C-alpha positions as protocol buffer text, in pm:
chain_id: "A"
residue {
  index: 1
  type: MET
  ca { x: 3162 y: 915 z: 5482 }
}
residue {
  index: 2
  type: LYS
  ca { x: 3397 y: 732 z: 5250 }
}
residue {
  index: 3
  type: HIS
  ca { x: 3231 y: 403 z: 5340 }
}
residue {
  index: 4
  type: ALA
  ca { x: 2882 y: 523 z: 5234 }
}
residue {
  index: 5
  type: GLN
  ca { x: 3000 y: 617 z: 4884 }
}
residue {
  index: 6
  type: GLN
  ca { x: 3147 y: 279 z: 4799 }
}
residue {
  index: 7
  type: GLY
  ca { x: 2950 y: 112 z: 4520 }
}
residue {
  index: 8
  type: MET
  ca { x: 2781 y: 433 z: 4402 }
}
residue {
  index: 9
  type: ALA
  ca { x: 2983 y: 437 z: 4080 }
}
residue {
  index: 10
  type: LEU
  ca { x: 2851 y: 89 z: 3998 }
}
residue {
  index: 11
  type: ILE
  ca { x: 2490 y: 196 z: 4060 }
}
residue {
  index: 12
  type: GLU
  ca { x: 2539 y: 509 z: 3848 }
}
residue {
  index: 13
  type: ALA
  ca { x: 2686 y: 298 z: 3567 }
}
residue {
  index: 14
  type: LEU
  ca { x: 2390 y: 57 z: 3583 }
}
residue {
  index: 15
  type: VAL
  ca { x: 2137 y: 340 z: 3573 }
}
residue {
  index: 16
  type: ALA
  ca { x: 2320 y: 506 z: 3283 }
}
residue {
  index: 17
  type: SER
  ca { x: 2329 y: 174 z: 3096 }
}
residue {
  index: 18
  type: ALA
  ca { x: 1956 y: 124 z: 3151 }
}
residue {
  index: 19
  type: VAL
  ca { x: 1876 y: 476 z: 3023 }
}
residue {
  index: 20
  type: LEU
  ca { x: 2100 y: 422 z: 2721 }
}
residue {
  index: 21
  type: GLY
  ca { x: 1939 y: 84 z: 2651 }
}
residue {
  index: 22
  type: ILE
  ca { x: 1588 y: 230 z: 2665 }
}
residue {
  index: 23
  type: GLY
  ca { x: 1695 y: 511 z: 2431 }
}
residue {
  index: 24
  type: LEU
  ca { x: 1848 y: 267 z: 2182 }
}
residue {
  index: 25
  type: LEU
  ca { x: 1539 y: 47 z: 2195 }
}
residue {
  index: 26
  type: GLY
  ca { x: 1321 y: 349 z: 2116 }
}
residue {
  index: 27
  type: ALA
  ca { x: 1547 y: 451 z: 1827 }
}
residue {
  index: 28
  type: THR
  ca { x: 1537 y: 96 z: 1690 }
}
residue {
  index: 29
  type: GLN
  ca { x: 1156 y: 85 z: 1708 }
}
residue {
  index: 30
  type: LEU
  ca { x: 1137 y: 421 z: 1533 }
}
residue {
  index: 31
  type: THR
  ca { x: 1368 y: 299 z: 1256 }
}
residue {
  index: 32
  type: LEU
  ca { x: 1165 y: -20 z: 1207 }
}
residue {
  index: 33
  type: LYS
  ca { x: 841 y: 178 z: 1188 }
}
residue {
  index: 34
  type: ALA
  ca { x: 995 y: 417 z: 933 }
}
residue {
  index: 35
  type: MET
  ca { x: 1109 y: 123 z: 719 }
}
residue {
  index: 36
  type: GLN
  ca { x: 761 y: -34 z: 739 }
}
residue {
  index: 37
  type: THR
  ca { x: 599 y: 294 z: 637 }
}
residue {
  index: 38
  type: ALA
  ca { x: 838 y: 330 z: 343 }
}
residue {
  index: 39
  type: THR
  ca { x: 758 y: -25 z: 228 }
}
residue {
  index: 40
  type: ASP
  ca { x: 383 y: 34 z: 256 }
}
residue {
  index: 41
  type: THR
  ca { x: 414 y: 361 z: 63 }
}
residue {
  index: 42
  type: ARG
  ca { x: 616 y: 194 z: -212 }
}
residue {
  index: 43
  type: GLN
  ca { x: 364 y: -90 z: -242 }
}
residue {
  index: 44
  type: ARG
  ca { x: 66 y: 148 z: -246 }
}
residue {
  index: 45
  type: GLY
  ca { x: 237 y: 358 z: -515 }
}
residue {
  index: 46
  type: ALA
  ca { x: 293 y: 49 z: -731 }
}
residue {
  index: 47
  type: ALA
  ca { x: -72 y: -51 z: -678 }
}
residue {
  index: 48
  type: GLN
  ca { x: -188 y: 296 z: -784 }
}
residue {
  index: 49
  type: LEU
  ca { x: 21 y: 276 z: -1100 }
}
residue {
  index: 50
  type: LEU
  ca { x: -125 y: -67 z: -1182 }
}
residue {
  index: 51
  type: ALA
  ca { x: -478 y: 60 z: -1113 }
}
residue {
  index: 52
  type: GLN
  ca { x: -419 y: 360 z: -1340 }
}
residue {
  index: 53
  type: GLU
  ca { x: -297 y: 132 z: -1620 }
}
residue {
  index: 54
  type: ALA
  ca { x: -603 y: -93 z: -1587 }
}
residue {
  index: 55
  type: MET
  ca { x: -838 y: 208 z: -1570 }
}
residue {
  index: 56
  type: ASP
  ca { x: -681 y: 364 z: -1881 }
}
residue {
  index: 57
  type: CYS
  ca { x: -713 y: 36 z: -2068 }
}
residue {
  index: 58
  type: ALA
  ca { x: -1079 y: -8 z: -1966 }
}
residue {
  index: 59
  type: ILE
  ca { x: -1173 y: 350 z: -2055 }
}
residue {
  index: 60
  type: SER
  ca { x: -996 y: 335 z: -2391 }
}
residue {
  index: 61
  type: GLY
  ca { x: -1233 y: 65 z: -2508 }
}
residue {
  index: 62
  type: THR
  ca { x: -959 y: -177 z: -2613 }
}
residue {
  index: 63
  type: ALA
  ca { x: -961 y: -543 z: -2516 }
}
residue {
  index: 64
  type: CYS
  ca { x: -825 y: -562 z: -2161 }
}
residue {
  index: 65
  type: PRO
  ca { x: -796 y: -862 z: -1930 }
}
residue {
  index: 66
  type: SER
  ca { x: -1060 y: -862 z: -1659 }
}
residue {
  index: 67
  type: GLN
  ca { x: -807 y: -1013 z: -1417 }
}
residue {
  index: 68
  type: ASP
  ca { x: -432 y: -1046 z: -1422 }
}
residue {
  index: 69
  type: THR
  ca { x: -138 y: -1089 z: -1189 }
}
residue {
  index: 70
  type: VAL
  ca { x: 171 y: -868 z: -1200 }
}
residue {
  index: 71
  type: GLN
  ca { x: 489 y: -891 z: -994 }
}
residue {
  index: 72
  type: VAL
  ca { x: 661 y: -564 z: -906 }
}
residue {
  index: 73
  type: GLN
  ca { x: 976 y: -554 z: -690 }
}
residue {
  index: 74
  type: GLY
  ca { x: 908 y: -900 z: -552 }
}
residue {
  index: 75
  type: VAL
  ca { x: 545 y: -828 z: -457 }
}
residue {
  index: 76
  type: ARG
  ca { x: 260 y: -1002 z: -637 }
}
residue {
  index: 77
  type: TYR
  ca { x: -34 y: -777 z: -729 }
}
residue {
  index: 78
  type: THR
  ca { x: -369 y: -903 z: -858 }
}
residue {
  index: 79
  type: ARG
  ca { x: -577 y: -664 z: -1070 }
}
residue {
  index: 80
  type: GLN
  ca { x: -947 y: -704 z: -1139 }
}
residue {
  index: 81
  type: THR
  ca { x: -1141 y: -480 z: -1375 }
}
residue {
  index: 82
  type: ARG
  ca { x: -1520 y: -479 z: -1377 }
}
residue {
  index: 83
  type: ILE
  ca { x: -1723 y: -279 z: -1627 }
}
residue {
  index: 84
  type: THR
  ca { x: -2097 y: -242 z: -1562 }
}
residue {
  index: 85
  type: SER
  ca { x: -2339 y: -74 z: -1800 }
}
residue {
  index: 86
  type: ARG
  ca { x: -2582 y: 178 z: -1648 }
}
residue {
  index: 87
  type: GLY
  ca { x: -2765 y: 240 z: -1976 }
}
residue {
  index: 88
  type: HIS
  ca { x: -2771 y: 539 z: -2213 }
}
residue {
  index: 89
  type: GLY
  ca { x: -2408 y: 470 z: -2306 }
}
residue {
  index: 90
  type: VAL
  ca { x: -2277 y: 517 z: -1950 }
}
residue {
  index: 91
  type: GLN
  ca { x: -2053 y: 252 z: -1797 }
}
residue {
  index: 92
  type: ASP
  ca { x: -1916 y: 220 z: -1446 }
}
residue {
  index: 93
  type: VAL
  ca { x: -1556 y: 100 z: -1426 }
}
residue {
  index: 94
  type: GLN
  ca { x: -1413 y: -49 z: -1108 }
}
residue {
  index: 95
  type: VAL
  ca { x: -1051 y: -154 z: -1074 }
}
residue {
  index: 96
  type: THR
  ca { x: -937 y: -350 z: -767 }
}
residue {
  index: 97
  type: VAL
  ca { x: -571 y: -418 z: -694 }
}
residue {
  index: 98
  type: GLN
  ca { x: -479 y: -657 z: -411 }
}
residue {
  index: 99
  type: TRP
  ca { x: -142 y: -755 z: -268 }
}
residue {
  index: 100
  type: ALA
  ca { x: 2 y: -919 z: 42 }
}
residue {
  index: 101
  type: SER
  ca { x: 154 y: -649 z: 258 }
}
residue {
  index: 102
  type: PRO
  ca { x: 385 y: -721 z: 554 }
}
residue {
  index: 103
  type: GLN
  ca { x: 123 y: -578 z: 790 }
}
residue {
  index: 104
  type: ALA
  ca { x: -142 y: -812 z: 649 }
}
residue {
  index: 105
  type: VAL
  ca { x: 89 y: -1109 z: 708 }
}
residue {
  index: 106
  type: ALA
  ca { x: 163 y: -1000 z: 1064 }
}
residue {
  index: 107
  type: GLY
  ca { x: -186 y: -894 z: 1166 }
}
residue {
  index: 108
  type: SER
  ca { x: -460 y: -1054 z: 958 }
}
residue {
  index: 109
  type: THR
  ca { x: -523 y: -1279 z: 662 }
}
residue {
  index: 110
  type: GLU
  ca { x: -680 y: -1002 z: 453 }
}
residue {
  index: 111
  type: PRO
  ca { x: -459 y: -871 z: 172 }
}
residue {
  index: 112
  type: ALA
  ca { x: -408 y: -500 z: 126 }
}
residue {
  index: 113
  type: SER
  ca { x: -627 y: -359 z: -148 }
}
residue {
  index: 114
  type: LEU
  ca { x: -692 y: -48 z: -352 }
}
residue {
  index: 115
  type: VAL
  ca { x: -1024 y: 18 z: -530 }
}
residue {
  index: 116
  type: TRP
  ca { x: -1079 y: 283 z: -797 }
}
residue {
  index: 117
  type: HIS
  ca { x: -1417 y: 378 z: -943 }
}
residue {
  index: 118
  type: SER
  ca { x: -1497 y: 582 z: -1251 }
}
residue {
  index: 119
  type: SER
  ca { x: -1780 y: 633 z: -1497 }
}
residue {
  index: 120
  type: VAL
  ca { x: -1739 y: 677 z: -1868 }
}
residue {
  index: 121
  type: SER
  ca { x: -1983 y: 749 z: -2146 }
}
residue {
  index: 122
  type: SER
  ca { x: -1949 y: 640 z: -2504 }
}
residue {
  index: 123
  type: VAL
  ca { x: -1849 y: 895 z: -2764 }
}
residue {
  index: 124
  type: PRO
  ca { x: -2145 y: 999 z: -2982 }
}
residue {
  index: 125
  type: ARG
  ca { x: -2129 y: 883 z: -3343 }
}
residue {
  index: 126
  type: TRP
  ca { x: -2125 y: 1237 z: -3478 }
}
residue {
  index: 127
  type: VAL
  ca { x: -1785 y: 1294 z: -3315 }
}
residue {
  index: 128
  type: GLY
  ca { x: -1511 y: 1207 z: -3560 }
}
residue {
  index: 129
  type: ARG
  ca { x: -1724 y: 1231 z: -3875 }
}
């Protein structure tokens, strides 16, 4: 009986090490995914802020650049603003913000983008008289 149990401690240690290794690998993957999600969320939040700034500028009627590049926290964002007249004083405003996200670099050549649409009408002349 003693002869049959020799080497069992080594097998148990190997199995325990394998289970521990698989658990640590899973925890590492979970941490990496959480960090990637946090980065994507931060970049999307910065893009939304830049889109809001461009939309506010376009709606205010002041002279705004139709395209510009801004760097925020080491990420380069490109903003494009397009204003199209629909007639009767109504204009459609479209703001597009693009940036290179880590997922875009890893998976495809397409940059991440955010597109906002709005419509605005001119203020009648009788307002402010």
